[in-house]
Amino acid sequence: PIVKSMEVIEKPNVTYSDIGGLEEQIRELREVIELPLKKPELFRELGIEPPKGVLLYGPPGTGKTLLAKAVARESNATFIHVVASEFAQKFVGEGARIVREVFEMAKRKAPSIIFIDEIDAIGAKRLDIGTSGEREIQRTLMQLLAELDGFNPLDNVKIIAATNRIDILDPALLRPGRFDRIIEVPLPDFKGRIEIFNIYLKKMKTSEDINLELIAQLTEGFSGADIKNVCTEAGYIAIRSNRNKIMMEDLIEAIEKIKNKKKRMESNLE
Ligand code: ATP
């Protein structure tokens, strides 16, 4: 790997049906990433340019990585996962070199999707670039912009970036020809929460008494990641009670537990 946290997956094991809610986001990604990768001639004939880069933004744990993996799989593209903070290196010029190498690899392994998580780590707007560390980050960002500008919208490499902090991004990233398609990935609504519970509970052994609507009501404000945690926690509670099935009471107890954990985390951030 070019950097230690880098992950290259030839065929991710996530499909659209593993994602609860987010129908609109999936539809849009299919249109602007999957279709151009699979049928570039369609776009060439019509004379329209798909975006080179798409930015996903929203709270943590809402399925941004999951979406990017699923689009890669369904586009038969190699999935290249990098965390932008890894681009910020100690030595001068190293961040830019890593960016260059990631793009070279993506071209070699095309069709491919580069997923850049936490893009704000290098893409936040900076008011002053006084220190050498800040200058280095700035150079890395310039290299990323140059790479984006350097390829064609119909090349078989696409970039998906993700952030929880769209408000602090440098507008240079969002200019036409760069990350010019912005897709919000919000917390799931009631229906989305039912779907996500369904996805995880259907893999588990559950009792008849489970009321999905009630648990979806009790989990307002939960992310997909929180819901997955609730299901796992309910499984542990069932095991501790020597049962081989998850019951409604286990889920309710697990919801309380995750709710308290979320509250503690929020108060730590304050
Ligand atoms: P972060 O901003 O923290 O990187 P993210 O938005 O990329 O988060 P994911 O890594 O995709 O979130 O999701 C975390 C975990 O939560 C996933 O492994 C997945 O199992 C679960 N999850 C999140 N959202 C959904 C969803 N909509 N449907 C099903 N599972 C979900």
PDB file of C-alpha atoms in Angstrom, residues 7-100:
ATOM      1  CA  GLU A   7      -7.396  -0.192   1.284  1.00  0.00           C
ATOM      2  CA  VAL A   8      -7.768  -1.528  -2.249  1.00  0.00           C
ATOM      3  CA  ILE A   9     -10.712  -3.832  -2.882  1.00  0.00           C
ATOM      4  CA  GLU A  10     -11.146  -5.427  -6.298  1.00  0.00           C
ATOM      5  CA  LYS A  11     -14.773  -6.233  -5.629  1.00  0.00           C
ATOM      6  CA  PRO A  12     -16.378  -4.811  -2.465  1.00  0.00           C
ATOM      7  CA  ASN A  13     -18.953  -7.070  -0.842  1.00  0.00           C
ATOM      8  CA  VAL A  14     -21.587  -4.343  -0.376  1.00  0.00           C
ATOM      9  CA  THR A  15     -24.614  -4.097  -2.649  1.00  0.00           C
ATOM     10  CA  TYR A  16     -27.358  -1.463  -2.829  1.00  0.00           C
ATOM     11  CA  SER A  17     -29.674  -3.810  -0.964  1.00  0.00           C
ATOM     12  CA  ASP A  18     -27.356  -3.705   2.081  1.00  0.00           C
ATOM     13  CA  ILE A  19     -28.149  -0.008   2.456  1.00  0.00           C
ATOM     14  CA  GLY A  20     -31.258   1.094   4.336  1.00  0.00           C
ATOM     15  CA  GLY A  21     -33.000   4.276   3.177  1.00  0.00           C
ATOM     16  CA  LEU A  22     -30.933   6.593   0.958  1.00  0.00           C
ATOM     17  CA  GLU A  23     -32.887   5.638  -2.211  1.00  0.00           C
ATOM     18  CA  GLU A  24     -32.491   9.114  -3.646  1.00  0.00           C
ATOM     19  CA  GLN A  25     -28.729   9.111  -2.967  1.00  0.00           C
ATOM     20  CA  ILE A  26     -28.351   5.695  -4.593  1.00  0.00           C
ATOM     21  CA  ARG A  27     -30.332   6.838  -7.632  1.00  0.00           C
ATOM     22  CA  GLU A  28     -28.126   9.872  -8.056  1.00  0.00           C
ATOM     23  CA  LEU A  29     -24.871   7.930  -7.659  1.00  0.00           C
ATOM     24  CA  ARG A  30     -26.010   5.375 -10.216  1.00  0.00           C
ATOM     25  CA  GLU A  31     -26.681   8.156 -12.657  1.00  0.00           C
ATOM     26  CA  VAL A  32     -23.454  10.134 -12.176  1.00  0.00           C
ATOM     27  CA  ILE A  33     -20.944   7.346 -11.415  1.00  0.00           C
ATOM     28  CA  GLU A  34     -22.232   3.902 -12.330  1.00  0.00           C
ATOM     29  CA  LEU A  35     -23.762   4.757 -15.694  1.00  0.00           C
ATOM     30  CA  PRO A  36     -20.807   6.799 -17.029  1.00  0.00           C
ATOM     31  CA  LEU A  37     -18.395   4.028 -15.955  1.00  0.00           C
ATOM     32  CA  LYS A  38     -20.485   1.332 -17.606  1.00  0.00           C
ATOM     33  CA  LYS A  39     -21.713   3.192 -20.679  1.00  0.00           C
ATOM     34  CA  PRO A  40     -19.397   6.110 -21.480  1.00  0.00           C
ATOM     35  CA  GLU A  41     -20.520   5.964 -25.139  1.00  0.00           C
ATOM     36  CA  LEU A  42     -24.004   7.038 -24.102  1.00  0.00           C
ATOM     37  CA  PHE A  43     -22.593  10.244 -22.653  1.00  0.00           C
ATOM     38  CA  ARG A  44     -20.215  10.755 -25.575  1.00  0.00           C
ATOM     39  CA  GLU A  45     -23.041  10.447 -28.104  1.00  0.00           C
ATOM     40  CA  LEU A  46     -25.258  12.828 -26.209  1.00  0.00           C
ATOM     41  CA  GLY A  47     -22.407  15.220 -25.589  1.00  0.00           C
ATOM     42  CA  ILE A  48     -22.872  15.534 -21.836  1.00  0.00           C
ATOM     43  CA  GLU A  49     -20.105  15.438 -19.264  1.00  0.00           C
ATOM     44  CA  PRO A  50     -20.687  13.519 -16.064  1.00  0.00           C
ATOM     45  CA  PRO A  51     -19.027  14.902 -12.919  1.00  0.00           C
ATOM     46  CA  LYS A  52     -15.488  13.685 -12.208  1.00  0.00           C
ATOM     47  CA  GLY A  53     -15.945  13.962  -8.504  1.00  0.00           C
ATOM     48  CA  VAL A  54     -18.847  13.628  -6.102  1.00  0.00           C
ATOM     49  CA  LEU A  55     -18.873  14.899  -2.534  1.00  0.00           C
ATOM     50  CA  LEU A  56     -20.917  13.058   0.076  1.00  0.00           C
ATOM     51  CA  TYR A  57     -21.579  14.977   3.254  1.00  0.00           C
ATOM     52  CA  GLY A  58     -23.495  14.294   6.429  1.00  0.00           C
ATOM     53  CA  PRO A  59     -23.113  13.168  10.046  1.00  0.00           C
ATOM     54  CA  PRO A  60     -20.810  10.253  10.972  1.00  0.00           C
ATOM     55  CA  GLY A  61     -22.089   6.712  10.545  1.00  0.00           C
ATOM     56  CA  THR A  62     -24.808   7.473   8.003  1.00  0.00           C
ATOM     57  CA  GLY A  63     -23.503   5.177   5.257  1.00  0.00           C
ATOM     58  CA  LYS A  64     -21.172   7.305   3.129  1.00  0.00           C
ATOM     59  CA  THR A  65     -18.508   4.609   2.941  1.00  0.00           C
ATOM     60  CA  LEU A  66     -21.167   1.981   2.390  1.00  0.00           C
ATOM     61  CA  LEU A  67     -22.595   3.959  -0.559  1.00  0.00           C
ATOM     62  CA  ALA A  68     -19.170   4.393  -2.162  1.00  0.00           C
ATOM     63  CA  LYS A  69     -18.395   0.682  -1.815  1.00  0.00           C
ATOM     64  CA  ALA A  70     -21.758  -0.337  -3.253  1.00  0.00           C
ATOM     65  CA  VAL A  71     -21.378   1.944  -6.293  1.00  0.00           C
ATOM     66  CA  ALA A  72     -17.894   0.532  -6.901  1.00  0.00           C
ATOM     67  CA  ARG A  73     -19.197  -3.005  -6.770  1.00  0.00           C
ATOM     68  CA  GLU A  74     -22.169  -2.362  -8.991  1.00  0.00           C
ATOM     69  CA  SER A  75     -19.962  -0.486 -11.492  1.00  0.00           C
ATOM     70  CA  ASN A  76     -17.431  -3.373 -11.514  1.00  0.00           C
ATOM     71  CA  ALA A  77     -14.824  -0.860 -10.401  1.00  0.00           C
ATOM     72  CA  THR A  78     -11.836  -1.299  -8.095  1.00  0.00           C
ATOM     73  CA  PHE A  79     -12.455   0.482  -4.790  1.00  0.00           C
ATOM     74  CA  ILE A  80      -9.495   2.507  -3.525  1.00  0.00           C
ATOM     75  CA  HIS A  81     -10.070   3.843  -0.009  1.00  0.00           C
ATOM     76  CA  VAL A  82      -7.806   6.545   1.410  1.00  0.00           C
ATOM     77  CA  VAL A  83      -8.201   8.752   4.462  1.00  0.00           C
ATOM     78  CA  ALA A  84      -7.178  12.315   3.650  1.00  0.00           C
ATOM     79  CA  SER A  85      -5.417  12.855   6.983  1.00  0.00           C
ATOM     80  CA  GLU A  86      -2.851  10.305   5.748  1.00  0.00           C
ATOM     81  CA  PHE A  87      -1.916  12.726   2.976  1.00  0.00           C
ATOM     82  CA  ALA A  88      -0.713  15.194   5.566  1.00  0.00           C
ATOM     83  CA  GLN A  89       2.827  13.966   6.068  1.00  0.00           C
ATOM     84  CA  LYS A  90       5.887  15.170   7.896  1.00  0.00           C
ATOM     85  CA  PHE A  91       8.207  15.581   4.940  1.00  0.00           C
ATOM     86  CA  VAL A  92       7.993  18.265   2.312  1.00  0.00           C
ATOM     87  CA  GLY A  93       6.483  17.039  -0.916  1.00  0.00           C
ATOM     88  CA  GLU A  94       5.466  13.667   0.508  1.00  0.00           C
ATOM     89  CA  GLY A  95       1.735  14.363   0.651  1.00  0.00           C
ATOM     90  CA  ALA A  96       1.748  15.468  -2.984  1.00  0.00           C
ATOM     91  CA  ARG A  97       3.709  12.368  -3.969  1.00  0.00           C
ATOM     92  CA  ILE A  98       1.158  10.113  -2.233  1.00  0.00           C
ATOM     93  CA  VAL A  99      -1.709  11.849  -4.038  1.00  0.00           C
ATOM     94  CA  ARG A 100       0.071  11.333  -7.368  1.00  0.00           C
TER      95      ARG A 100
END
